[in-house]
């Protein structure tokens, strides 16, 4: 059995991550007890006519409120999935989403999940942008664009006002998608992710797509956990190439390098979970060890990059995924000197730890974390919520990172609308959504104070 992977390929499929079912309980102690209502659900019921809600990062027992009329019908009598989720997500997010998350979500989510007393997803009203997702106070759903069929990951090439977007297709190729928000459904693949010599072997897409500003990379794994990164050069397609990377799992790009969460990279001996860097500033590309995990770390994890340059490096230990923040001054110095970053250092603080992490993406000066679980039958990912952790540079020379309080971005309250991907877009977050109306990308923004 494969023992180095902890997530699916695309966010909505998990064809081979046999070790990705995380079952332990979130640790407490001095850490926040909860970020959203799904943390509190692990505690069970506090008693008759009561339920736990997440208040100030603690699970608190509260009386279940008397059901209220919703959209003209009494107390969830068949239309709450439409009026609550459909209107809250688009028009009432600042008031209803803020209060529903604390007082009404258990009542709604418990009955809305699927049919809500007979109302099916086909009949339930959906917000044009977010479907039945519930956006929390402090965030805005801005413009949307169609998400072409088959695209399971996207990445912007630049952080300009109209960044070029590239997509990873389920046909195992990289495609150009136009510029945001003018997405086009291209029918011409730019570059195959799987090297021709491996296309006859059993192979699996690893679900990520990353850019160093010039190149775009995606990865795959073979049955023996060997694998490669396909590196497509957007300025000189003829210079595109493949680089060996055993167990490549999650990648982000910075100027002049890809930062790879894997078991190794071409040019580096051994097979150990770590953060490797592929320096792309000159050819041939050079692979080095960039950051080491604690001794107890068993598996690879998630990488992300905030808009202020703070990198997030993750690993899995036992049933939990751990995420650490690393200042750009720290990892760029290591890249230049050929040294490695120690993720047990005080300057690389742990920012999140949970048994239900499905993905991580930069979201402004912070990281958005998709939380949920894997279906036991087909290992498909089932996102339940998205939370955001603010990250700020501190210390002399901006070499340290201050971790802010995690906060909920949105909740998946029923099975009618799915979250299928997240990706950074400058200071914002692209959210891939699928429901009865379409597959689309929604640009989420942080509401100004």
Short mmCIF file of C-alpha atoms in Angstrom, two decimals:
data_model
loop_
_atom_site.label_atom_id
_atom_site.label_comp_id
_atom_site.label_asym_id
_atom_site.label_seq_id
_atom_site.Cartn_x
_atom_site.Cartn_y
_atom_site.Cartn_z
CA UNK A 1 0.00 0.00 0.00
CA UNK A 2 1.22 3.50 -0.75
CA UNK A 3 2.36 5.26 2.41
CA UNK A 4 3.44 8.69 1.25
CA UNK A 5 0.25 10.35 0.08
CA UNK A 6 -2.49 12.14 1.96
CA UNK A 7 -4.92 13.59 -0.57
CA UNK A 8 -6.81 13.05 -3.79
CA UNK A 9 -5.84 13.85 -7.32
CA UNK A 10 -8.44 16.45 -8.20
CA UNK A 11 -10.31 17.80 -5.21
CA UNK A 12 -13.47 16.02 -6.37
CA UNK A 13 -11.85 12.64 -7.01
CA UNK A 14 -9.50 10.41 -5.02
CA UNK A 15 -8.68 7.42 -7.23
CA UNK A 16 -5.61 6.21 -5.41
CA UNK A 17 -4.94 8.03 -2.12
CA UNK A 18 -5.45 4.97 0.06
CA UNK A 19 -3.96 6.65 3.12
CA UNK A 20 -6.07 9.78 3.00
CA UNK A 21 -8.88 8.81 5.37
CA UNK A 22 -8.10 10.87 8.46
CA UNK A 23 -10.10 9.83 11.50
CA UNK A 24 -8.56 11.29 14.63
CA UNK A 25 -10.05 14.07 16.74
CA UNK A 26 -8.67 17.60 16.43
CA UNK A 27 -6.25 18.32 19.24
CA UNK A 28 -7.25 20.98 21.72
CA UNK A 29 -5.23 22.28 24.68
CA UNK A 30 -3.97 25.76 23.93
CA UNK A 31 -5.08 25.49 20.29
CA UNK A 32 -8.50 26.71 19.09
CA UNK A 33 -11.12 24.10 19.89
CA UNK A 34 -13.09 24.95 16.75
CA UNK A 35 -13.01 27.05 13.63
CA UNK A 36 -16.47 26.24 12.33
CA UNK A 37 -19.49 24.19 13.34
CA UNK A 38 -18.06 20.97 11.92
CA UNK A 39 -15.41 20.87 14.65
CA UNK A 40 -18.12 20.92 17.30
CA UNK A 41 -20.05 18.12 15.62
CA UNK A 42 -17.29 15.76 16.78
CA UNK A 43 -18.39 16.28 20.38
CA UNK A 44 -21.81 14.73 19.77
CA UNK A 45 -24.97 16.08 21.41
CA UNK A 46 -24.82 18.23 24.58
CA UNK A 47 -28.34 17.14 25.55
CA UNK A 48 -31.98 17.40 24.60
CA UNK A 49 -32.96 20.66 22.85
CA UNK A 50 -29.33 21.82 22.84
CA UNK A 51 -26.48 21.84 20.40
CA UNK A 52 -22.87 22.92 20.22
CA UNK A 53 -21.93 26.08 18.32
CA UNK A 54 -18.48 27.53 17.64
CA UNK A 55 -18.06 30.86 19.45
CA UNK A 56 -14.66 32.55 19.80
CA UNK A 57 -12.99 29.30 18.74
CA UNK A 58 -14.67 27.29 21.52
CA UNK A 59 -17.56 24.83 21.33
CA UNK A 60 -20.36 26.17 23.52
CA UNK A 61 -23.67 24.50 24.38
CA UNK A 62 -26.67 26.57 23.32
CA UNK A 63 -30.43 26.04 23.30
CA UNK A 64 -31.85 25.11 19.92
CA UNK A 65 -33.90 28.16 18.89
CA UNK A 66 -37.58 27.93 18.11
CA UNK A 67 -37.93 27.34 14.35
CA UNK A 68 -38.73 30.52 12.49
CA UNK A 69 -40.72 31.07 9.29
CA UNK A 70 -38.37 30.95 6.34
CA UNK A 71 -39.36 32.66 3.09
CA UNK A 72 -43.07 32.51 3.92
CA UNK A 73 -43.22 28.86 4.99
CA UNK A 74 -43.18 27.65 8.58
CA UNK A 75 -39.92 26.46 10.10
CA UNK A 76 -38.05 24.44 7.48
CA UNK A 77 -41.24 23.00 6.09
CA UNK A 78 -39.73 22.11 2.77
CA UNK A 79 -38.21 25.30 1.31
CA UNK A 80 -35.37 26.21 3.64
CA UNK A 81 -32.69 24.79 1.36
CA UNK A 82 -33.76 27.24 -1.27
CA UNK A 83 -34.47 30.39 0.69
CA UNK A 84 -31.75 30.09 3.31
CA UNK A 85 -28.91 28.77 1.18
CA UNK A 86 -29.96 30.36 -2.07
CA UNK A 87 -30.53 33.88 -0.82
CA UNK A 88 -28.03 33.92 2.02
CA UNK A 89 -25.12 33.07 -0.24
CA UNK A 90 -25.84 35.88 -2.64
CA UNK A 91 -27.82 38.64 -1.00
CA UNK A 92 -27.95 38.17 2.76
CA UNK A 93 -24.49 37.02 3.62
CA UNK A 94 -23.61 39.79 6.06
CA UNK A 95 -26.63 39.27 8.24
CA UNK A 96 -27.99 35.79 7.80
CA UNK A 97 -24.71 33.99 7.16
CA UNK A 98 -23.20 35.59 10.21
CA UNK A 99 -26.03 34.52 12.48
CA UNK A 100 -26.93 31.29 10.76
CA UNK A 101 -23.40 29.98 11.21
CA UNK A 102 -23.79 30.30 14.94
CA UNK A 103 -27.47 29.73 15.56
CA UNK A 104 -29.21 28.14 12.61
CA UNK A 105 -26.74 25.97 10.78
CA UNK A 106 -27.34 22.73 12.65
CA UNK A 107 -31.10 22.93 12.21
CA UNK A 108 -30.78 23.81 8.53
CA UNK A 109 -27.88 21.53 7.65
CA UNK A 110 -29.49 18.59 9.37
CA UNK A 111 -32.68 18.83 7.35
CA UNK A 112 -31.46 20.54 4.18
CA UNK A 113 -28.75 18.01 3.34
CA UNK A 114 -30.24 16.55 0.21
CA UNK A 115 -34.02 16.99 0.19
CA UNK A 116 -35.20 19.19 3.13
CA UNK A 117 -38.49 17.40 3.75
CA UNK A 118 -39.04 16.50 0.13
CA UNK A 119 -37.43 19.38 -1.77
CA UNK A 120 -34.79 18.00 -4.15
CA UNK A 121 -31.75 19.81 -5.50
CA UNK A 122 -33.53 20.16 -8.83
CA UNK A 123 -36.34 22.10 -7.13
CA UNK A 124 -34.35 24.08 -4.56
CA UNK A 125 -33.44 27.66 -5.52
CA UNK A 126 -29.72 28.26 -6.07
CA UNK A 127 -27.83 31.53 -5.87
CA UNK A 128 -26.39 32.38 -9.29
CA UNK A 129 -22.85 32.52 -7.92
CA UNK A 130 -22.64 30.21 -4.92
CA UNK A 131 -25.57 27.86 -5.37
CA UNK A 132 -26.47 26.63 -1.88
CA UNK A 133 -23.07 27.36 -0.32
CA UNK A 134 -23.23 29.68 2.69
CA UNK A 135 -20.68 32.49 2.56
CA UNK A 136 -19.66 33.96 5.91
CA UNK A 137 -19.55 37.58 6.99
CA UNK A 138 -16.36 39.31 5.89
CA UNK A 139 -16.19 37.87 2.37
CA UNK A 140 -17.67 38.87 -0.99
CA UNK A 141 -18.54 36.73 -4.00
CA UNK A 142 -17.41 38.86 -6.95
CA UNK A 143 -17.41 37.99 -10.65
CA UNK A 144 -17.80 34.47 -12.00
CA UNK A 145 -16.66 32.66 -15.14
CA UNK A 146 -17.49 29.27 -16.66
CA UNK A 147 -15.25 26.36 -15.63
CA UNK A 148 -14.77 24.13 -18.67
CA UNK A 149 -15.67 20.46 -18.36
CA UNK A 150 -12.80 18.27 -17.21
CA UNK A 151 -10.76 21.05 -15.61
CA UNK A 152 -9.92 20.11 -12.02
CA UNK A 153 -7.17 22.61 -11.17
CA UNK A 154 -6.29 26.12 -12.36
CA UNK A 155 -3.40 28.52 -11.86
CA UNK A 156 -2.84 32.16 -12.88
CA UNK A 157 0.41 32.80 -14.71
CA UNK A 158 0.81 36.31 -13.29
CA UNK A 159 -0.72 38.52 -10.64
CA UNK A 160 -1.71 41.22 -13.09
CA UNK A 161 -5.18 42.72 -13.33
CA UNK A 162 -6.01 40.27 -16.15
CA UNK A 163 -3.92 37.18 -15.39
CA UNK A 164 -3.62 34.37 -17.91
CA UNK A 165 -5.13 31.17 -16.56
CA UNK A 166 -4.05 27.60 -17.23
CA UNK A 167 -5.96 24.47 -16.40
CA UNK A 168 -5.29 20.81 -15.66
CA UNK A 169 -7.71 18.58 -17.53
CA UNK A 170 -8.83 15.08 -16.64
CA UNK A 171 -7.43 13.96 -20.02
CA UNK A 172 -4.04 14.50 -18.32
CA UNK A 173 -3.03 17.58 -20.29
CA UNK A 174 -2.38 21.25 -19.56
CA UNK A 175 -4.65 23.76 -21.32
CA UNK A 176 -4.72 27.54 -21.76
CA UNK A 177 -7.96 29.02 -20.41
CA UNK A 178 -7.69 32.62 -21.55
CA UNK A 179 -7.42 35.56 -19.14
CA UNK A 180 -9.56 36.12 -16.09
CA UNK A 181 -12.52 36.51 -16.28
CA UNK A 182 -12.66 35.78 -20.03
CA UNK A 183 -12.35 32.02 -19.70
CA UNK A 184 -12.40 30.00 -22.92
CA UNK A 185 -12.95 26.28 -23.34
CA UNK A 186 -9.87 25.44 -25.40
CA UNK A 187 -9.89 22.14 -27.28
CA UNK A 188 -6.14 22.09 -27.93
CA UNK A 189 -3.93 20.61 -25.20
CA UNK A 190 -0.68 22.45 -24.68
CA UNK A 191 1.37 19.68 -23.10
CA UNK A 192 0.72 16.14 -21.82
CA UNK A 193 1.28 15.75 -18.10
CA UNK A 194 2.35 12.11 -18.47
CA UNK A 195 5.60 11.59 -20.32
CA UNK A 196 5.03 9.53 -23.49
CA UNK A 197 7.16 6.64 -22.20
CA UNK A 198 4.85 6.31 -19.16
CA UNK A 199 1.52 6.68 -20.93
CA UNK A 200 1.15 2.92 -21.34
CA UNK A 201 1.64 2.37 -17.60
CA UNK A 202 -0.88 2.82 -14.83
CA UNK A 203 -0.54 6.46 -13.83
CA UNK A 204 -2.39 8.99 -11.70
CA UNK A 205 -2.67 12.75 -11.87
CA UNK A 206 -1.71 14.38 -8.58
CA UNK A 207 -4.24 17.19 -8.91
CA UNK A 208 -2.05 20.29 -8.51
CA UNK A 209 -1.13 22.98 -11.01
CA UNK A 210 1.51 25.60 -10.18
CA UNK A 211 3.45 28.37 -11.91
CA UNK A 212 6.79 30.09 -11.30
CA UNK A 213 5.63 33.05 -13.40
CA UNK A 214 6.88 31.63 -16.71
CA UNK A 215 6.37 27.87 -16.47
CA UNK A 216 3.41 25.76 -15.45
CA UNK A 217 3.83 22.38 -13.79
CA UNK A 218 1.64 19.40 -12.98
CA UNK A 219 2.63 15.98 -11.73
CA UNK A 220 1.77 12.30 -11.89
CA UNK A 221 2.62 9.15 -10.01
CA UNK A 222 3.08 5.57 -11.18
CA UNK A 223 2.03 2.44 -9.29
CA UNK A 224 5.51 2.12 -7.71
CA UNK A 225 5.22 5.74 -6.40
CA UNK A 226 7.83 6.98 -8.85
CA UNK A 227 6.66 9.92 -10.91
CA UNK A 228 7.50 13.06 -12.81
CA UNK A 229 6.69 16.73 -13.06
CA UNK A 230 5.63 18.01 -16.47
CA UNK A 231 7.03 21.53 -16.85
CA UNK A 232 5.45 23.53 -19.64
CA UNK A 233 7.30 26.70 -20.67
CA UNK A 234 4.72 29.28 -21.76
CA UNK A 235 7.31 31.58 -23.37
CA UNK A 236 9.29 28.82 -25.14
CA UNK A 237 7.11 25.72 -25.49
CA UNK A 238 10.00 23.85 -27.12
CA UNK A 239 11.90 24.10 -23.83
CA UNK A 240 9.17 22.20 -21.96
CA UNK A 241 10.42 19.09 -20.20
CA UNK A 242 9.88 16.41 -17.55
CA UNK A 243 11.70 16.11 -14.24
CA UNK A 244 11.68 13.01 -12.02
CA UNK A 245 10.05 13.50 -8.62
CA UNK A 246 9.07 10.46 -6.62
CA UNK A 247 5.74 10.83 -4.86
CA UNK A 248 5.23 14.47 -5.95
CA UNK A 249 2.17 15.58 -4.08
CA UNK A 250 1.73 19.35 -3.83
CA UNK A 251 3.63 22.18 -5.52
CA UNK A 252 3.71 25.97 -5.46
CA UNK A 253 5.82 28.25 -7.61
CA UNK A 254 7.88 31.31 -6.72
CA UNK A 255 10.04 33.36 -9.05
CA UNK A 256 12.84 31.07 -10.19
CA UNK A 257 11.74 27.90 -8.40
CA UNK A 258 9.08 25.31 -7.78
CA UNK A 259 8.66 24.22 -4.16
CA UNK A 260 7.65 20.56 -4.14
CA UNK A 261 6.16 18.46 -1.35
CA UNK A 262 7.36 14.99 -2.29
CA UNK A 263 9.76 12.13 -1.56
CA UNK A 264 12.59 13.43 -3.73
CA UNK A 265 13.52 15.47 -6.78
CA UNK A 266 15.81 14.71 -9.68
CA UNK A 267 19.42 15.18 -8.64
CA UNK A 268 18.79 14.44 -4.95
CA UNK A 269 19.39 10.92 -3.63
CA UNK A 270 17.20 9.11 -1.15
CA UNK A 271 13.45 8.96 -0.64
CA UNK A 272 12.24 11.02 2.33
CA UNK A 273 9.14 13.19 2.79
CA UNK A 274 10.35 16.79 2.64
CA UNK A 275 10.06 20.06 0.74
CA UNK A 276 12.27 20.00 -2.32
CA UNK A 277 13.01 22.91 -4.62
CA UNK A 278 13.55 22.80 -8.35
CA UNK A 279 15.50 25.91 -9.31
CA UNK A 280 14.33 27.11 -12.72
CA UNK A 281 16.43 30.27 -13.05
CA UNK A 282 18.92 28.52 -15.33
CA UNK A 283 19.21 25.26 -17.24
CA UNK A 284 19.61 22.48 -16.49
CA UNK A 285 17.21 22.86 -13.58
CA UNK A 286 18.71 22.08 -10.18
CA UNK A 287 16.96 20.09 -7.48
CA UNK A 288 17.75 20.62 -3.77
CA UNK A 289 16.27 19.86 -0.36
CA UNK A 290 14.58 23.04 0.87
CA UNK A 291 12.88 22.10 4.15
CA UNK A 292 12.89 19.07 6.41
CA UNK A 293 9.97 17.69 8.39
CA UNK A 294 9.96 16.63 12.05
CA UNK A 295 11.25 13.11 12.60
CA UNK A 296 7.75 11.78 13.31
CA UNK A 297 6.31 13.03 9.99
CA UNK A 298 5.18 10.02 7.98
CA UNK A 299 3.68 11.44 4.82
CA UNK A 300 3.78 14.31 2.39
CA UNK A 301 1.32 17.18 2.80
CA UNK A 302 0.05 20.43 1.34
CA UNK A 303 1.89 23.47 -0.01
CA UNK A 304 0.43 26.95 -0.51
CA UNK A 305 1.70 30.49 -1.08
CA UNK A 306 0.17 33.65 0.38
CA UNK A 307 0.19 36.92 -1.58
CA UNK A 308 2.82 38.38 0.80
CA UNK A 309 5.20 35.58 -0.15
CA UNK A 310 4.75 33.48 2.98
CA UNK A 311 4.97 29.82 2.05
CA UNK A 312 2.91 27.14 3.74
CA UNK A 313 4.55 23.72 3.96
CA UNK A 314 2.67 20.71 5.27
CA UNK A 315 3.13 17.10 6.27
CA UNK A 316 1.06 14.36 7.83
CA UNK A 317 1.76 12.60 11.09
CA UNK A 318 -0.59 9.90 12.30
CA UNK A 319 -4.10 10.98 11.32
CA UNK A 320 -3.42 14.73 11.28
CA UNK A 321 -2.20 17.13 8.64
CA UNK A 322 0.11 19.88 9.91
CA UNK A 323 0.72 23.20 8.16
CA UNK A 324 3.68 25.50 8.92
CA UNK A 325 4.35 29.05 7.74
CA UNK A 326 7.76 30.11 6.37
CA UNK A 327 8.75 33.70 5.63
CA UNK A 328 10.08 34.45 2.12
CA UNK A 329 13.35 35.75 3.59
CA UNK A 330 13.84 32.36 5.23
CA UNK A 331 13.27 30.13 2.23
CA UNK A 332 14.99 32.41 -0.30
CA UNK A 333 18.09 32.52 1.92
CA UNK A 334 18.05 28.71 2.07
CA UNK A 335 17.68 28.50 -1.70
CA UNK A 336 20.66 30.82 -2.21
CA UNK A 337 22.90 29.16 0.37
CA UNK A 338 21.96 25.57 -0.41
CA UNK A 339 20.78 24.97 3.15
CA UNK A 340 17.46 23.62 4.39
CA UNK A 341 14.73 25.10 6.58
CA UNK A 342 13.83 23.32 9.81
CA UNK A 343 10.06 23.23 10.25
CA UNK A 344 10.47 22.69 14.00
CA UNK A 345 12.00 26.17 14.35
CA UNK A 346 10.23 28.96 16.21
CA UNK A 347 10.40 31.01 13.00
CA UNK A 348 8.31 28.43 11.12
CA UNK A 349 5.18 28.28 13.30
CA UNK A 350 2.47 25.68 12.99
CA UNK A 351 -0.62 27.47 11.68
CA UNK A 352 -3.12 24.63 11.42
CA UNK A 353 -3.50 21.01 12.46
CA UNK A 354 -6.49 18.83 11.70
CA UNK A 355 -7.61 15.42 10.58
CA UNK A 356 -9.88 16.77 7.83
CA UNK A 357 -7.68 18.86 5.52
CA UNK A 358 -8.44 18.30 1.83
CA UNK A 359 -6.47 21.14 0.23
CA UNK A 360 -4.73 24.46 0.90
CA UNK A 361 -4.42 27.58 -1.28
CA UNK A 362 -3.15 31.09 -0.83
CA UNK A 363 -5.90 33.62 -0.11
CA UNK A 364 -4.47 37.11 0.13
CA UNK A 365 -2.11 37.44 3.11
CA UNK A 366 -3.16 34.06 4.40
CA UNK A 367 -4.11 30.53 3.46
CA UNK A 368 -7.51 29.03 2.64
CA UNK A 369 -7.94 25.47 3.88
CA UNK A 370 -10.59 23.15 2.46
CA UNK A 371 -11.94 20.85 5.16
CA UNK A 372 -14.00 17.71 4.73
CA UNK A 373 -13.71 13.96 4.40
CA UNK A 374 -13.22 11.21 1.86
CA UNK A 375 -16.05 8.93 0.85
CA UNK A 376 -15.33 5.40 2.02
CA UNK A 377 -16.72 3.81 -1.14
CA UNK A 378 -14.84 5.56 -3.93
CA UNK A 379 -12.40 7.85 -2.03
CA UNK A 380 -14.00 10.94 -3.54
CA UNK A 381 -13.45 14.15 -1.62
CA UNK A 382 -16.42 15.73 0.15
CA UNK A 383 -15.58 19.32 1.19
CA UNK A 384 -17.58 20.60 4.16
CA UNK A 385 -16.14 24.06 4.68
CA UNK A 386 -13.37 26.51 3.78
CA UNK A 387 -11.51 28.36 6.53
CA UNK A 388 -8.83 31.04 6.27
CA UNK A 389 -5.79 31.64 8.47
CA UNK A 390 -4.23 35.15 8.24
CA UNK A 391 -0.42 35.28 8.02
CA UNK A 392 1.69 38.39 8.70
CA UNK A 393 5.43 39.02 8.34
CA UNK A 394 7.12 40.14 11.55
CA UNK A 395 10.56 40.42 13.11
CA UNK A 396 13.76 42.03 11.92
CA UNK A 397 14.00 41.67 8.16
CA UNK A 398 10.56 40.07 8.03
CA UNK A 399 12.05 36.70 8.90
CA UNK A 400 9.25 35.58 11.22
CA UNK A 401 5.54 34.94 10.74
CA UNK A 402 2.63 35.85 13.00
CA UNK A 403 -0.32 33.48 12.68
CA UNK A 404 -3.78 35.00 13.00
CA UNK A 405 -6.97 33.41 14.26
CA UNK A 406 -8.58 30.96 11.82
CA UNK A 407 -11.98 32.06 10.55
CA UNK A 408 -14.71 30.44 8.48
CA UNK A 409 -15.06 31.52 4.83
CA UNK A 410 -17.97 29.36 3.72
CA UNK A 411 -19.91 26.22 4.60
CA UNK A 412 -21.20 23.44 2.39
CA UNK A 413 -24.64 22.95 3.90
CA UNK A 414 -26.09 20.28 1.60
CA UNK A 415 -25.24 18.00 -1.29
CA UNK A 416 -26.71 20.32 -3.93
CA UNK A 417 -23.58 22.42 -4.46
CA UNK A 418 -20.03 21.09 -4.49
CA UNK A 419 -16.68 22.80 -4.02
CA UNK A 420 -14.40 21.30 -6.65
CA UNK A 421 -11.25 23.45 -6.46
CA UNK A 422 -9.58 26.47 -4.91
CA UNK A 423 -6.75 28.58 -6.35
CA UNK A 424 -5.15 31.93 -5.48
CA UNK A 425 -5.79 34.94 -7.70
CA UNK A 426 -3.72 37.86 -6.46
CA UNK A 427 -5.32 38.94 -3.18
CA UNK A 428 -8.41 36.84 -3.87
CA UNK A 429 -9.43 33.19 -4.07
CA UNK A 430 -10.90 31.37 -7.04
CA UNK A 431 -13.52 28.88 -5.93
CA UNK A 432 -14.62 26.11 -8.27
CA UNK A 433 -18.34 25.40 -7.84
CA UNK A 434 -20.61 22.79 -9.37
CA UNK A 435 -24.39 22.54 -9.03
CA UNK A 436 -27.50 22.00 -11.14
CA UNK A 437 -26.84 25.21 -13.05
CA UNK A 438 -23.20 24.92 -14.12
CA UNK A 439 -19.55 24.42 -13.34
CA UNK A 440 -18.02 27.83 -12.66
CA UNK A 441 -15.25 29.77 -10.98
CA UNK A 442 -16.25 32.36 -8.40
CA UNK A 443 -13.83 35.05 -7.26
CA UNK A 444 -14.00 35.45 -3.48
CA UNK A 445 -12.69 38.65 -1.94
CA UNK A 446 -12.04 39.74 1.62
CA UNK A 447 -14.42 42.50 2.58
CA UNK A 448 -12.62 45.70 3.55
CA UNK A 449 -13.00 46.57 7.26
#
